[in-house]
C-alpha cells in the first residue's frame, strides 16, 4: 500500500489544503492459493442496485462485522460506479469493418451492446456487476473466491423481476421497498452464506 500526501494552496482561504490518497493493489489472480480454512468462508457481503440514471435504489448488507457506511457514502458509491461503468463501455476495440462476420450480416440481428466493467477484484472482496437490458445494475460484493457469482446475480435478478417489477405499487426507478422481495432475497443469500 502506498500513501501520497499532496499540498495545495487554495486561493479562497490562502492556506494549504492537505489530503491523503491511498492506493491498494488490485489483483486479477490470487498469487498464493488461499488456506483451506479461508476456502470454507465463501460469503456474500452486500448487494447494491443502481437505476439507469445512476441513482441508488436498493442496498443491503448480508455479512456481520462490515464497516458501516452512511447513506451518503452509498449514494456516492452508486454514482461513481455508474460513471466508471459508462466510461468503460466506450473502452472497447473497434471491430474491423473490412471483413464482416456472417452472423453480423443478418438484418434482424443487432450487435451485442458494449459492456462496461463487470468484475473488480481486490484482496479483500470481489465486486460483480450485472447490467440488465433496461440499464439497471446489480452490484454484488462477495469473498474473492466465491464461486458462481454470475448465477447468484441471475437468481437475484429473477427474484427482482418476480417481486419488484410485478408489484403494482412499485414505481420504476424509485427505491425498492417491497417486503416480499426483501424476505426472499435475504433468505436466498443467507442460504448461500450458511453453506
Coordinates of C-alpha atoms in Angstrom, one line a residue:
X1 CA 0.0 0.0 0.0
X2 CA 1.4 3.4 -0.9
X3 CA 0.2 6.7 0.6
X4 CA 0.7 10.0 -1.1
X5 CA 0.2 13.3 0.6
X6 CA -0.2 16.4 -1.6
X7 CA -0.5 20.0 -0.5
X8 CA -2.3 22.7 -2.5
X9 CA -2.8 26.4 -1.8
X10 CA -6.4 27.4 -2.2
X11 CA -6.9 31.0 -3.5
X12 CA -10.0 31.5 -1.4
X13 CA -8.5 30.9 2.0
X14 CA -4.8 31.1 1.2
X15 CA -3.9 28.1 3.4
X16 CA -2.6 24.8 2.2
X17 CA -5.1 22.0 1.9
X18 CA -3.9 18.5 2.7
X19 CA -5.5 15.3 1.7
X20 CA -4.3 11.7 1.6
X21 CA -4.7 9.3 -1.2
X22 CA -4.4 5.6 -0.5
X23 CA -3.9 3.1 -3.2
X24 CA -4.4 -0.6 -2.6
X25 CA -3.1 -3.0 -5.2
X26 CA -5.7 -4.8 -7.3
X27 CA -5.1 -8.4 -8.1
X28 CA -6.6 -10.2 -11.1
X29 CA -5.4 -13.6 -9.9
X30 CA -4.5 -14.7 -6.4
X31 CA -0.8 -15.0 -6.3
X32 CA -0.8 -17.7 -3.5
X33 CA -3.5 -20.2 -3.0
X34 CA -5.8 -19.4 -0.1
X35 CA -5.6 -21.5 3.0
X36 CA -8.1 -24.4 3.5
X37 CA -9.7 -22.5 6.3
X38 CA -10.1 -19.5 4.1
X39 CA -11.7 -21.5 1.3
X40 CA -14.6 -22.5 3.7
X41 CA -15.6 -18.9 4.2
X42 CA -17.5 -18.1 1.0
X43 CA -19.6 -15.1 1.8
X44 CA -21.9 -12.7 0.0
X45 CA -21.2 -9.3 1.7
X46 CA -23.7 -6.9 0.2
X47 CA -26.0 -6.1 -2.7
X48 CA -26.5 -2.7 -4.3
X49 CA -29.0 -1.9 -7.1
X50 CA -28.4 1.2 -9.3
X51 CA -31.1 2.5 -11.6
X52 CA -30.3 3.5 -15.2
X53 CA -29.6 7.1 -14.2
X54 CA -27.0 6.1 -11.6
X55 CA -29.3 6.5 -8.5
X56 CA -29.2 4.1 -5.6
X57 CA -32.5 2.2 -5.4
X58 CA -31.5 -0.7 -3.1
X59 CA -28.7 -1.5 -0.7
X60 CA -28.4 -4.4 1.8
X61 CA -25.5 -5.8 3.8
X62 CA -25.7 -9.5 4.5
X63 CA -22.5 -10.2 6.4
X64 CA -21.9 -9.3 10.1
X65 CA -18.9 -7.2 11.1
X66 CA -18.7 -5.0 8.0
X67 CA -17.7 -1.4 8.3
X68 CA -20.9 0.6 8.3
X69 CA -21.2 3.2 5.6
X70 CA -23.6 6.2 5.7
X71 CA -26.4 6.6 3.2
X72 CA -24.4 9.4 1.6
X73 CA -21.4 7.0 1.1
X74 CA -23.7 4.5 -0.6
X75 CA -25.1 7.2 -2.9
X76 CA -21.6 8.4 -3.8
X77 CA -20.5 4.7 -4.4
X78 CA -23.5 4.2 -6.7
X79 CA -22.9 7.4 -8.7
X80 CA -19.2 6.7 -9.0
X81 CA -19.7 3.2 -10.2
X82 CA -22.3 4.3 -12.7
X83 CA -19.8 6.8 -14.1
X84 CA -17.0 4.3 -14.3
X85 CA -19.3 1.8 -16.0
X86 CA -20.4 4.4 -18.5
X87 CA -16.8 5.3 -19.4
X88 CA -15.6 1.6 -19.6
X89 CA -18.4 0.8 -22.1
X90 CA -16.6 3.1 -24.5
X91 CA -13.2 1.5 -24.0
X92 CA -13.7 -1.4 -26.3
X93 CA -11.7 -2.1 -29.5
X94 CA -13.4 -1.3 -32.8
X95 CA -14.2 -4.3 -34.9
X96 CA -12.7 -4.4 -38.3
X97 CA -15.3 -3.4 -40.9
X98 CA -13.4 -4.9 -43.9
X99 CA -14.5 -8.5 -43.2
X100 CA -17.9 -8.6 -41.5
X101 CA -18.8 -11.9 -39.9
X102 CA -21.6 -14.0 -41.4
X103 CA -23.8 -13.7 -38.3
X104 CA -23.4 -9.9 -38.3
X105 CA -24.8 -9.6 -41.8
X106 CA -28.2 -10.9 -40.8
X107 CA -30.7 -7.9 -41.0
X108 CA -32.6 -8.9 -37.8
X109 CA -29.6 -9.3 -35.6
X110 CA -28.3 -6.4 -33.5
X111 CA -24.7 -6.3 -32.4
X112 CA -24.3 -7.0 -28.8
X113 CA -24.3 -3.9 -26.7
X114 CA -20.9 -2.8 -25.4
X115 CA -20.2 -4.0 -21.9
X116 CA -18.6 -1.9 -19.2
X117 CA -16.8 -3.0 -16.1
X118 CA -18.1 -6.4 -14.9
X119 CA -15.7 -7.5 -12.2
X120 CA -13.5 -5.7 -9.8
X121 CA -11.4 -7.9 -7.6
X122 CA -9.2 -7.0 -4.7
X123 CA -7.5 -9.0 -1.9
X124 CA -10.5 -8.4 0.4
X125 CA -13.6 -8.6 -1.9
X126 CA -14.9 -9.1 -5.3
X127 CA -17.5 -6.8 -7.0
X128 CA -19.5 -8.4 -9.7
X129 CA -21.8 -6.2 -11.9
X130 CA -24.8 -7.5 -13.8
X131 CA -26.5 -4.9 -16.1
X132 CA -30.0 -5.6 -17.4
X133 CA -31.2 -4.5 -20.8
X134 CA -33.0 -1.6 -19.2
X135 CA -29.8 -0.3 -17.7
X136 CA -30.4 -1.3 -14.1
X137 CA -27.1 -2.5 -12.5
X138 CA -26.9 -5.2 -9.8
X139 CA -23.6 -5.0 -7.8
X140 CA -22.8 -8.0 -5.7
X141 CA -19.9 -7.8 -3.2
X142 CA -18.5 -11.2 -2.3
X143 CA -15.5 -13.0 -1.0
X144 CA -12.8 -13.1 -3.8
X145 CA -13.1 -16.9 -4.0
X146 CA -16.9 -17.0 -4.1
X147 CA -17.9 -19.4 -6.9
X148 CA -20.8 -18.8 -9.4
X149 CA -21.4 -15.1 -8.7
X150 CA -23.0 -14.7 -12.1
X151 CA -25.6 -17.4 -11.2
X152 CA -26.2 -15.7 -7.9
X153 CA -26.8 -12.4 -9.6
X154 CA -29.1 -14.1 -12.2
X155 CA -31.2 -15.6 -9.3
X156 CA -31.3 -12.2 -7.6
X157 CA -32.5 -10.6 -10.8
X158 CA -35.2 -13.3 -11.2
X159 CA -36.4 -12.5 -7.7
X160 CA -36.3 -8.8 -8.6
X161 CA -38.4 -9.4 -11.6
X162 CA -40.9 -11.5 -9.7
X163 CA -41.3 -9.5 -6.6
X164 CA -40.4 -5.9 -7.5
X165 CA -41.2 -5.4 -11.2
X166 CA -44.5 -7.4 -10.9
X167 CA -45.6 -5.4 -7.8
X168 CA -48.3 -3.0 -8.9
X169 CA -47.4 -0.5 -6.2
X170 CA -43.7 -0.2 -7.2
X171 CA -42.7 2.9 -9.3
X172 CA -39.9 2.4 -11.8
X173 CA -36.5 3.9 -11.0
X174 CA -37.6 4.6 -7.3
X175 CA -36.1 3.0 -4.2
X176 CA -37.2 -0.7 -3.7
X177 CA -39.5 -1.1 -0.7
X178 CA -41.2 -4.4 -1.3
X179 CA -41.5 -6.8 1.7
X180 CA -41.8 -9.9 -0.5
X181 CA -38.6 -9.1 -2.3
X182 CA -36.8 -8.3 0.9
X183 CA -37.8 -11.6 2.6
X184 CA -36.8 -13.7 -0.4
X185 CA -33.5 -12.1 -1.3
X186 CA -32.4 -12.2 2.3
X187 CA -33.4 -15.9 2.6
X188 CA -31.6 -16.7 -0.7
X189 CA -28.4 -15.0 0.4
X190 CA -28.5 -16.5 3.9
X191 CA -28.7 -19.9 2.3
X192 CA -25.5 -19.2 0.3
X193 CA -23.7 -17.7 3.4
X194 CA -24.6 -20.7 5.6
X195 CA -23.1 -23.3 3.2

